[in-house]
Short mmCIF file of C-alpha atoms and ligand atoms in Angstrom, two decimals:
data_model
loop_
_atom_site.label_atom_id
_atom_site.label_comp_id
_atom_site.label_asym_id
_atom_site.label_seq_id
_atom_site.Cartn_x
_atom_site.Cartn_y
_atom_site.Cartn_z
CA MET A 1 26.23 131.57 93.45
CA ARG A 2 22.94 130.01 94.45
CA VAL A 3 22.69 126.30 95.30
CA PRO A 4 18.98 125.51 95.56
CA TYR A 5 17.73 122.58 97.60
CA ASN A 6 14.57 122.30 95.53
CA TYR A 7 15.10 120.62 92.15
CA LEU A 8 11.41 120.45 91.14
CA PRO A 9 11.36 123.53 88.86
CA MET A 10 14.22 122.01 86.85
CA GLN A 11 12.93 118.46 86.97
CA PHE A 12 9.54 119.53 85.62
CA ALA A 13 10.75 122.24 83.24
CA ASP A 14 9.72 120.10 80.27
CA THR A 15 6.51 118.19 80.88
CA SER A 16 5.47 117.64 77.26
CA ALA A 17 5.83 113.84 77.42
CA ILE A 18 3.78 113.68 80.63
CA PHE A 19 1.09 115.94 79.16
CA ARG A 20 0.81 113.70 76.09
CA ASP A 21 0.13 110.66 78.29
CA TRP A 22 -2.24 112.68 80.47
CA GLU A 23 -4.20 113.65 77.41
CA SER A 24 -4.88 110.06 76.42
CA LEU A 25 -5.70 109.16 80.04
CA ILE A 26 -8.15 112.04 80.21
CA ARG A 27 -9.80 110.84 77.02
CA SER A 28 -10.07 107.32 78.43
CA THR A 29 -11.51 108.69 81.75
CA GLU A 30 -9.89 105.79 83.64
CA PHE A 31 -9.33 108.00 86.67
CA THR A 32 -9.40 105.35 89.42
CA LEU A 33 -7.24 102.23 89.14
CA GLY A 34 -7.55 100.91 85.56
CA PRO A 35 -4.97 99.88 82.96
CA VAL A 36 -2.57 102.84 83.38
CA MET A 37 -2.26 102.13 87.10
CA GLU A 38 -1.85 98.41 86.53
CA ALA A 39 0.85 98.99 83.93
CA PHE A 40 2.74 101.24 86.33
CA GLU A 41 2.44 98.75 89.20
CA ARG A 42 3.84 96.01 86.94
CA LYS A 43 6.67 98.26 85.74
CA PHE A 44 7.62 99.28 89.27
CA ALA A 45 7.49 95.71 90.64
CA ASP A 46 9.81 94.63 87.81
CA TYR A 47 12.17 97.52 88.46
CA VAL A 48 12.49 96.69 92.17
CA GLY A 49 12.51 92.95 91.51
CA VAL A 50 9.43 91.80 93.43
CA ARG A 51 6.22 90.03 92.43
CA HIS A 52 3.73 92.69 93.50
CA CYS A 53 3.38 96.44 93.76
CA VAL A 54 0.23 97.96 95.28
CA ALA A 55 0.20 101.71 94.64
CA THR A 56 -1.19 104.04 97.31
CA ASN A 57 -2.02 107.68 98.02
CA ASN A 58 1.32 108.31 99.69
CA GLY A 59 4.14 106.67 101.65
CA THR A 60 2.37 107.02 104.98
CA ASP A 61 -0.62 105.06 103.65
CA ALA A 62 1.80 102.49 102.25
CA LEU A 63 3.22 101.99 105.75
CA ILE A 64 -0.25 101.77 107.30
CA LEU A 65 -1.31 99.28 104.61
CA ALA A 66 1.84 97.19 105.20
CA TYR A 67 1.36 97.16 108.99
CA LYS A 68 -2.34 96.31 108.65
CA SER A 69 -1.67 93.50 106.18
CA LEU A 70 0.36 91.74 108.89
CA GLY A 71 -2.39 92.22 111.45
CA ILE A 72 -0.42 94.68 113.55
CA GLY A 73 -2.71 96.49 115.96
CA ILE A 74 -3.60 97.29 119.55
CA GLY A 75 -1.23 95.82 122.14
CA ASP A 76 1.52 95.08 119.62
CA GLU A 77 5.01 96.55 119.69
CA VAL A 78 6.87 97.54 116.55
CA ILE A 79 10.61 98.16 116.67
CA THR A 80 12.07 100.99 114.63
CA VAL A 81 14.72 103.69 114.77
CA CYS A 82 14.31 107.03 116.57
CA ASN A 83 15.81 109.13 113.75
CA THR A 84 13.39 108.78 110.90
CA PHE A 85 10.63 110.81 109.33
CA TYR A 86 7.52 111.12 111.51
CA ALA A 87 5.47 108.85 109.24
CA THR A 88 7.36 105.63 110.06
CA VAL A 89 6.15 106.01 113.62
CA GLY A 90 2.90 107.87 112.97
CA ALA A 91 1.75 104.86 110.92
CA ILE A 92 2.58 102.48 113.80
CA VAL A 93 0.44 104.58 116.14
CA ALA A 94 -2.29 104.91 113.48
CA VAL A 95 -2.86 101.12 113.51
CA GLY A 96 -3.04 101.15 117.31
CA ALA A 97 0.40 99.65 118.01
CA THR A 98 3.23 100.95 120.19
CA PRO A 99 6.53 102.11 118.67
CA VAL A 100 9.70 100.86 120.38
CA PHE A 101 12.80 102.83 119.45
CA VAL A 102 16.38 101.77 118.82
CA ASP A 103 19.33 104.17 118.49
CA CYS A 104 21.11 104.72 115.18
CA ASP A 105 24.73 104.07 114.25
CA ASP A 106 27.48 106.25 112.79
CA ARG A 107 25.94 105.91 109.33
CA TYR A 108 22.67 107.36 110.74
CA GLN A 109 20.96 104.00 110.20
CA ILE A 110 19.17 101.77 112.71
CA ASP A 111 21.85 100.01 114.79
CA ALA A 112 21.20 96.31 114.12
CA LYS A 113 23.19 95.34 117.22
CA LYS A 114 20.68 97.11 119.45
CA ILE A 115 17.53 95.47 118.09
CA GLU A 116 17.62 92.17 119.95
CA SER A 117 17.63 93.72 123.43
CA VAL A 118 14.25 95.43 122.88
CA ILE A 119 12.40 92.37 121.51
CA THR A 120 9.61 91.29 123.89
CA LYS A 121 6.65 88.88 123.77
CA ARG A 122 4.60 91.72 122.33
CA THR A 123 6.98 92.54 119.45
CA LYS A 124 5.12 92.08 116.18
CA ALA A 125 7.56 93.43 113.58
CA ILE A 126 10.89 95.14 112.93
CA VAL A 127 10.84 98.26 110.73
CA PRO A 128 14.29 99.25 109.43
CA VAL A 129 14.39 102.57 107.57
CA HIS A 130 16.61 103.30 104.56
CA TRP A 131 17.32 106.67 106.11
CA GLY A 132 18.34 109.44 103.76
CA GLY A 133 18.59 106.94 100.93
CA ALA A 134 21.39 104.94 102.53
CA SER A 135 20.65 101.50 103.93
CA PRO A 136 21.12 99.82 107.29
CA ASP A 137 22.79 96.43 107.62
CA MET A 138 19.87 94.51 106.11
CA HIS A 139 21.61 91.13 106.34
CA ALA A 140 22.13 91.46 110.11
CA ILE A 141 18.55 92.68 110.56
CA MET A 142 17.12 89.77 108.55
CA ASP A 143 19.15 87.29 110.64
CA ILE A 144 17.72 88.72 113.86
CA ALA A 145 14.19 88.73 112.46
CA ILE A 146 14.44 85.12 111.27
CA GLY A 147 15.95 84.07 114.62
CA HIS A 148 12.94 85.52 116.45
CA ASN A 149 10.37 84.60 113.81
CA LEU A 150 9.43 88.24 113.30
CA PRO A 151 8.46 89.89 110.02
CA VAL A 152 10.50 92.80 108.68
CA ILE A 153 8.73 95.74 107.06
CA GLU A 154 11.21 98.00 105.31
CA ASP A 155 10.51 101.70 105.27
CA ALA A 156 12.08 102.14 101.84
CA CYS A 157 10.39 105.50 101.35
CA MET A 158 13.75 107.13 100.51
CA GLY A 159 15.41 104.01 99.12
CA ILE A 160 14.25 103.67 95.53
CA GLY A 161 17.16 103.64 93.12
CA GLY A 162 19.49 102.38 95.84
CA CYS A 163 21.18 99.00 95.85
CA ILE A 164 22.41 96.57 98.49
CA GLU A 165 24.81 94.06 96.96
CA GLY A 166 22.68 93.70 93.85
CA ARG A 167 19.28 93.99 95.57
CA SER A 168 16.95 96.97 95.76
CA PRO A 169 15.71 98.33 99.08
CA GLY A 170 12.21 96.93 99.47
CA THR A 171 13.15 93.34 98.59
CA PHE A 172 14.21 92.10 102.04
CA GLY A 173 11.14 92.45 104.24
CA ARG A 174 7.77 90.67 103.98
CA VAL A 175 5.96 93.86 102.87
CA ASN A 176 7.77 97.12 102.27
CA ALA A 177 6.71 100.73 101.86
CA VAL A 178 7.83 103.30 99.30
CA SER A 179 7.01 107.01 98.94
CA MET A 180 6.92 109.17 95.81
CA HIS A 181 6.70 112.48 97.65
CA PRO A 182 8.34 115.29 95.63
CA LEU A 183 11.55 115.04 97.68
CA LYS A 184 12.11 111.32 97.10
CA SER A 185 14.34 109.94 94.35
CA LEU A 186 11.32 108.67 92.37
CA ASN A 187 8.73 111.40 92.74
CA VAL A 188 5.38 112.54 91.45
CA MET A 189 3.61 115.90 91.28
CA GLY A 190 2.20 115.70 94.77
CA ASP A 191 1.69 112.52 96.78
CA GLY A 192 2.15 108.91 95.87
CA GLY A 193 3.46 105.68 97.31
CA MET A 194 3.33 101.93 97.10
CA VAL A 195 3.80 98.69 98.95
CA VAL A 196 5.96 96.00 97.40
CA THR A 197 5.92 92.33 98.35
CA ASN A 198 6.61 88.83 97.08
CA ASP A 199 3.69 87.46 99.09
CA ASP A 200 0.70 86.71 96.81
CA GLU A 201 -1.84 86.51 99.63
CA LEU A 202 -0.78 89.75 101.27
CA ALA A 203 -0.81 91.51 97.90
CA THR A 204 -4.36 90.35 97.21
CA TRP A 205 -5.49 91.48 100.66
CA MET A 206 -3.80 94.88 100.27
CA ARG A 207 -5.35 95.45 96.84
CA LYS A 208 -8.77 94.92 98.39
CA TYR A 209 -8.13 96.95 101.55
CA ARG A 210 -6.83 99.85 99.45
CA ASN A 211 -10.13 99.80 97.53
CA HIS A 212 -12.77 99.60 100.33
CA GLY A 213 -12.42 95.83 100.73
CA MET A 214 -14.33 95.47 97.45
CA VAL A 215 -14.55 92.19 95.60
CA ASP A 216 -16.71 93.84 92.96
CA ARG A 217 -18.91 96.90 92.70
CA ASP A 218 -21.70 95.42 94.84
CA HIS A 219 -19.80 93.38 97.42
CA ILE A 220 -17.16 93.95 100.03
CA GLU A 221 -15.32 91.15 101.77
CA PHE A 222 -14.14 93.27 104.73
CA TRP A 223 -14.04 96.91 105.78
CA GLY A 224 -11.35 98.71 103.88
CA VAL A 225 -10.61 102.31 102.94
CA ASN A 226 -9.60 104.27 99.86
CA MET A 227 -5.81 104.48 99.60
CA ARG A 228 -5.55 104.42 95.80
CA LEU A 229 -2.82 106.22 93.87
CA GLN A 230 -4.23 108.43 91.10
CA PRO A 231 -3.50 107.22 87.54
CA LEU A 232 -2.49 110.82 86.69
CA GLN A 233 0.36 110.39 89.16
CA ALA A 234 1.15 106.89 87.95
CA ILE A 235 1.98 108.50 84.60
CA VAL A 236 4.36 110.97 86.26
CA ALA A 237 5.95 108.11 88.19
CA SER A 238 6.34 106.00 85.08
CA HIS A 239 8.27 108.79 83.33
CA GLY A 240 10.32 109.30 86.49
CA LEU A 241 11.21 105.63 86.57
CA ASP A 242 12.56 105.85 83.01
CA ASP A 243 14.91 108.60 84.17
CA LEU A 244 15.81 107.21 87.58
CA SER A 245 19.12 105.49 86.84
CA ARG A 246 20.48 108.71 85.30
CA VAL A 247 19.33 110.70 88.37
CA ILE A 248 20.95 108.25 90.79
CA ALA A 249 24.18 108.14 88.78
CA LYS A 250 24.45 111.94 88.78
CA ARG A 251 23.77 112.14 92.52
CA ASN A 252 26.37 109.47 93.22
CA ASN A 253 28.85 111.33 91.10
CA ASN A 254 28.15 114.53 93.01
CA ALA A 255 28.39 112.73 96.35
CA ALA A 256 31.68 111.06 95.49
CA TYR A 257 33.16 114.37 94.39
CA LEU A 258 31.98 116.16 97.52
CA ASP A 259 33.15 113.30 99.78
CA ASP A 260 36.54 113.57 98.18
CA ARG A 261 36.88 117.32 98.51
CA LEU A 262 35.50 117.45 102.06
CA ARG A 263 38.00 114.88 103.32
CA SER A 264 40.63 117.58 103.84
CA LEU A 265 38.29 119.25 106.35
CA TYR A 266 38.26 116.23 108.65
CA HIS A 267 38.87 118.38 111.75
CA TYR A 268 35.44 119.92 111.31
CA VAL A 269 33.47 117.67 108.99
CA LYS A 270 32.85 113.94 109.41
CA LEU A 271 31.62 111.85 106.52
CA PRO A 272 29.71 108.61 107.02
CA ARG A 273 31.32 105.38 105.91
CA ARG A 274 30.24 104.42 102.38
CA LEU A 275 29.82 100.65 102.21
CA SER A 276 31.17 98.88 99.16
CA GLY A 277 28.46 97.07 97.23
CA TYR A 278 25.88 99.63 98.33
CA VAL A 279 24.45 102.36 96.09
CA GLU A 280 22.76 105.23 97.90
CA THR A 281 20.00 107.42 96.46
CA PHE A 282 21.29 110.50 98.28
CA ALA A 283 17.78 111.62 99.09
CA LEU A 284 19.76 113.36 101.87
CA TYR A 285 23.51 114.00 101.71
CA MET A 286 24.31 114.32 105.40
CA LEU A 287 27.49 115.19 107.28
CA LEU A 288 28.40 115.65 110.92
CA VAL A 289 29.85 119.13 111.39
CA GLU A 290 31.22 121.27 114.21
CA ARG A 291 29.28 124.42 115.15
CA ARG A 292 26.42 123.20 113.01
CA ASP A 293 23.91 125.98 113.59
CA ASP A 294 26.48 128.70 112.86
CA LEU A 295 27.61 126.90 109.72
CA LEU A 296 24.00 126.49 108.58
CA ARG A 297 23.39 130.23 108.94
CA PHE A 298 26.64 130.99 107.11
CA LEU A 299 25.70 128.71 104.21
CA ILE A 300 22.19 130.17 103.97
CA ASP A 301 23.73 133.66 103.96
CA HIS A 302 25.81 132.49 101.00
CA GLU A 303 22.74 131.19 99.15
CA ILE A 304 23.52 127.53 99.80
CA GLU A 305 20.23 125.96 100.83
CA ALA A 306 21.44 123.48 103.44
CA LYS A 307 18.91 121.81 105.77
CA ILE A 308 18.69 119.84 109.00
CA HIS A 309 17.07 116.39 109.12
CA TYR A 310 16.01 116.76 111.94
CA PRO A 311 16.85 118.94 114.93
CA THR A 312 14.74 116.85 117.35
CA PRO A 313 14.82 113.04 117.37
CA LEU A 314 11.43 111.37 117.60
CA HIS A 315 11.76 110.15 121.19
CA LEU A 316 12.12 113.78 122.35
CA GLN A 317 9.09 115.05 120.44
CA GLN A 318 6.00 116.15 122.34
CA ALA A 319 4.09 113.36 120.60
CA ALA A 320 6.38 110.74 122.19
CA VAL A 321 5.99 111.80 125.84
CA GLU A 322 3.82 108.84 126.79
CA LEU A 323 6.39 106.37 125.46
CA GLY A 324 8.53 107.23 128.48
CA TYR A 325 11.86 107.99 126.81
CA ARG A 326 13.98 110.90 127.95
CA LYS A 327 17.04 112.90 127.05
CA GLY A 328 19.96 110.48 127.01
CA SER A 329 17.87 107.47 125.92
CA PHE A 330 19.50 107.43 122.47
CA PRO A 331 22.84 109.25 122.58
CA LYS A 332 23.83 108.74 118.93
CA ALA A 333 20.60 110.13 117.56
CA GLU A 334 20.74 113.03 120.00
CA TYR A 335 24.33 113.85 119.07
CA GLN A 336 23.48 113.69 115.37
CA ALA A 337 20.43 115.91 115.84
CA HIS A 338 22.86 118.62 116.99
CA HIS A 339 25.57 118.03 114.39
CA LEU A 340 24.00 116.77 111.18
CA LEU A 341 23.74 118.99 108.16
CA THR A 342 22.18 118.16 104.77
CA LEU A 343 23.71 119.68 101.64
CA PRO A 344 22.00 119.89 98.23
CA ILE A 345 23.68 117.45 95.82
CA HIS A 346 20.71 116.54 93.64
CA GLN A 347 20.91 115.82 89.91
CA PHE A 348 20.86 119.51 88.95
CA VAL A 349 23.81 120.53 91.14
CA GLU A 350 26.81 121.15 88.93
CA ARG A 351 30.53 120.86 89.57
CA GLU A 352 31.05 124.59 90.12
CA GLN A 353 28.28 124.60 92.74
CA LEU A 354 29.93 121.67 94.54
CA ASN A 355 33.22 123.56 94.56
CA TYR A 356 31.45 126.66 95.80
CA MET A 357 29.94 124.70 98.70
CA VAL A 358 33.32 123.29 99.71
CA ASP A 359 34.99 126.71 99.42
CA THR A 360 32.26 128.29 101.54
CA ILE A 361 32.54 125.60 104.24
CA GLN A 362 36.31 126.04 104.18
CA ALA A 363 35.91 129.81 104.53
CA PHE A 364 33.63 129.31 107.52
CA TYR A 365 36.12 127.19 109.45
CA GLY A 366 39.11 129.15 108.23
CA ALA A 367 37.62 132.27 109.75
CA CYS A 368 37.29 130.80 113.24
C1 PLP B 1 8.83 110.45 103.06
C2 PLP B 1 8.89 109.40 104.07
C3 PLP B 1 7.74 108.80 104.57
C4 PLP B 1 6.35 109.24 104.24
O1 PLP B 1 6.04 109.33 102.93
P1 PLP B 1 4.86 110.32 102.41
O2 PLP B 1 4.72 109.91 101.00
O3 PLP B 1 5.32 111.71 102.60
O4 PLP B 1 3.64 110.00 103.21
C5 PLP B 1 7.89 107.76 105.48
N1 PLP B 1 9.11 107.37 105.89
C6 PLP B 1 10.25 107.92 105.45
C7 PLP B 1 11.56 107.43 105.92
C8 PLP B 1 10.17 108.98 104.53
O5 PLP B 1 11.31 109.55 104.12
#
């Protein structure tokens, strides 16, 4: 039985509704910004529960736009976690600032207790990541940030559809970044992203920066760039948003079932704690497992497309050499890099496939 990691062929099997909206967009020729984009931005802001959404090319641009809106640049330090996707950190470096890493906890999220000890006079912001579609302890992080008068910028790139005691990821920080890459819970046919904020002034600045700093066709107020989302993608995103609660419910169902069945394998497989009052998006369903690399090969051999996110934490990447970290700097992240495994549990994984995954994992450990 095959358990594919990639759900896109199934998600986009029927695109008739999207094509209908594309057709009217194409007739209108409103290909940059325009009413379709504005309608999507309004719809997304309402969904998340914030005042403003500024849609961008991708999640990386959303992070850069968020950092820039707060004036983060050369000489500034930005605190984030060392087990995230490259872009969280690449965007910090892109604005000229220096990333400062913190280790993660047993839920693979930034360890809030370790943030305070790395705050310096140069710290300009704290960037918690909703890693894998789960969330860190946002209340603790906000308390620290308020205590030190530092802004929080959430990397909510994987967080859309999640919930923290009634609030969406992306509603805690001053400006927060979202991605609509094909592998995120709300996805488009290619790249897309947005920044969400309740701050009117920052939203106005970001709208201009995203569009060359233009006030109107003939005048710019400052030097900006082009980071605009394409209206064609805004249409895809709008349809995705209509379907999102069903997708998240199915993934949560799958996760709960798998959690339950995997519990009997506790000698070999460790599940993260699931916090009550939190809904995860399960962008990544991750487990800590013994003999990870052997298990991964075994699963692949049995047509279960498991993955690793990621085998090398950021502080041990070639790109991070000049930051001066070394092996042993962040023991939790390093341990997880050797033991974490991601299983496919997306909205098209059915009960028999979940059972097949558990049976296969069981067979692997039973054979040793
Ligand atoms: C996907 C992702 C990004 C980058 O988003 P893109 O749209 O691919 O540029 C940034 N941070 C995290 C945590 C992500 O998962």
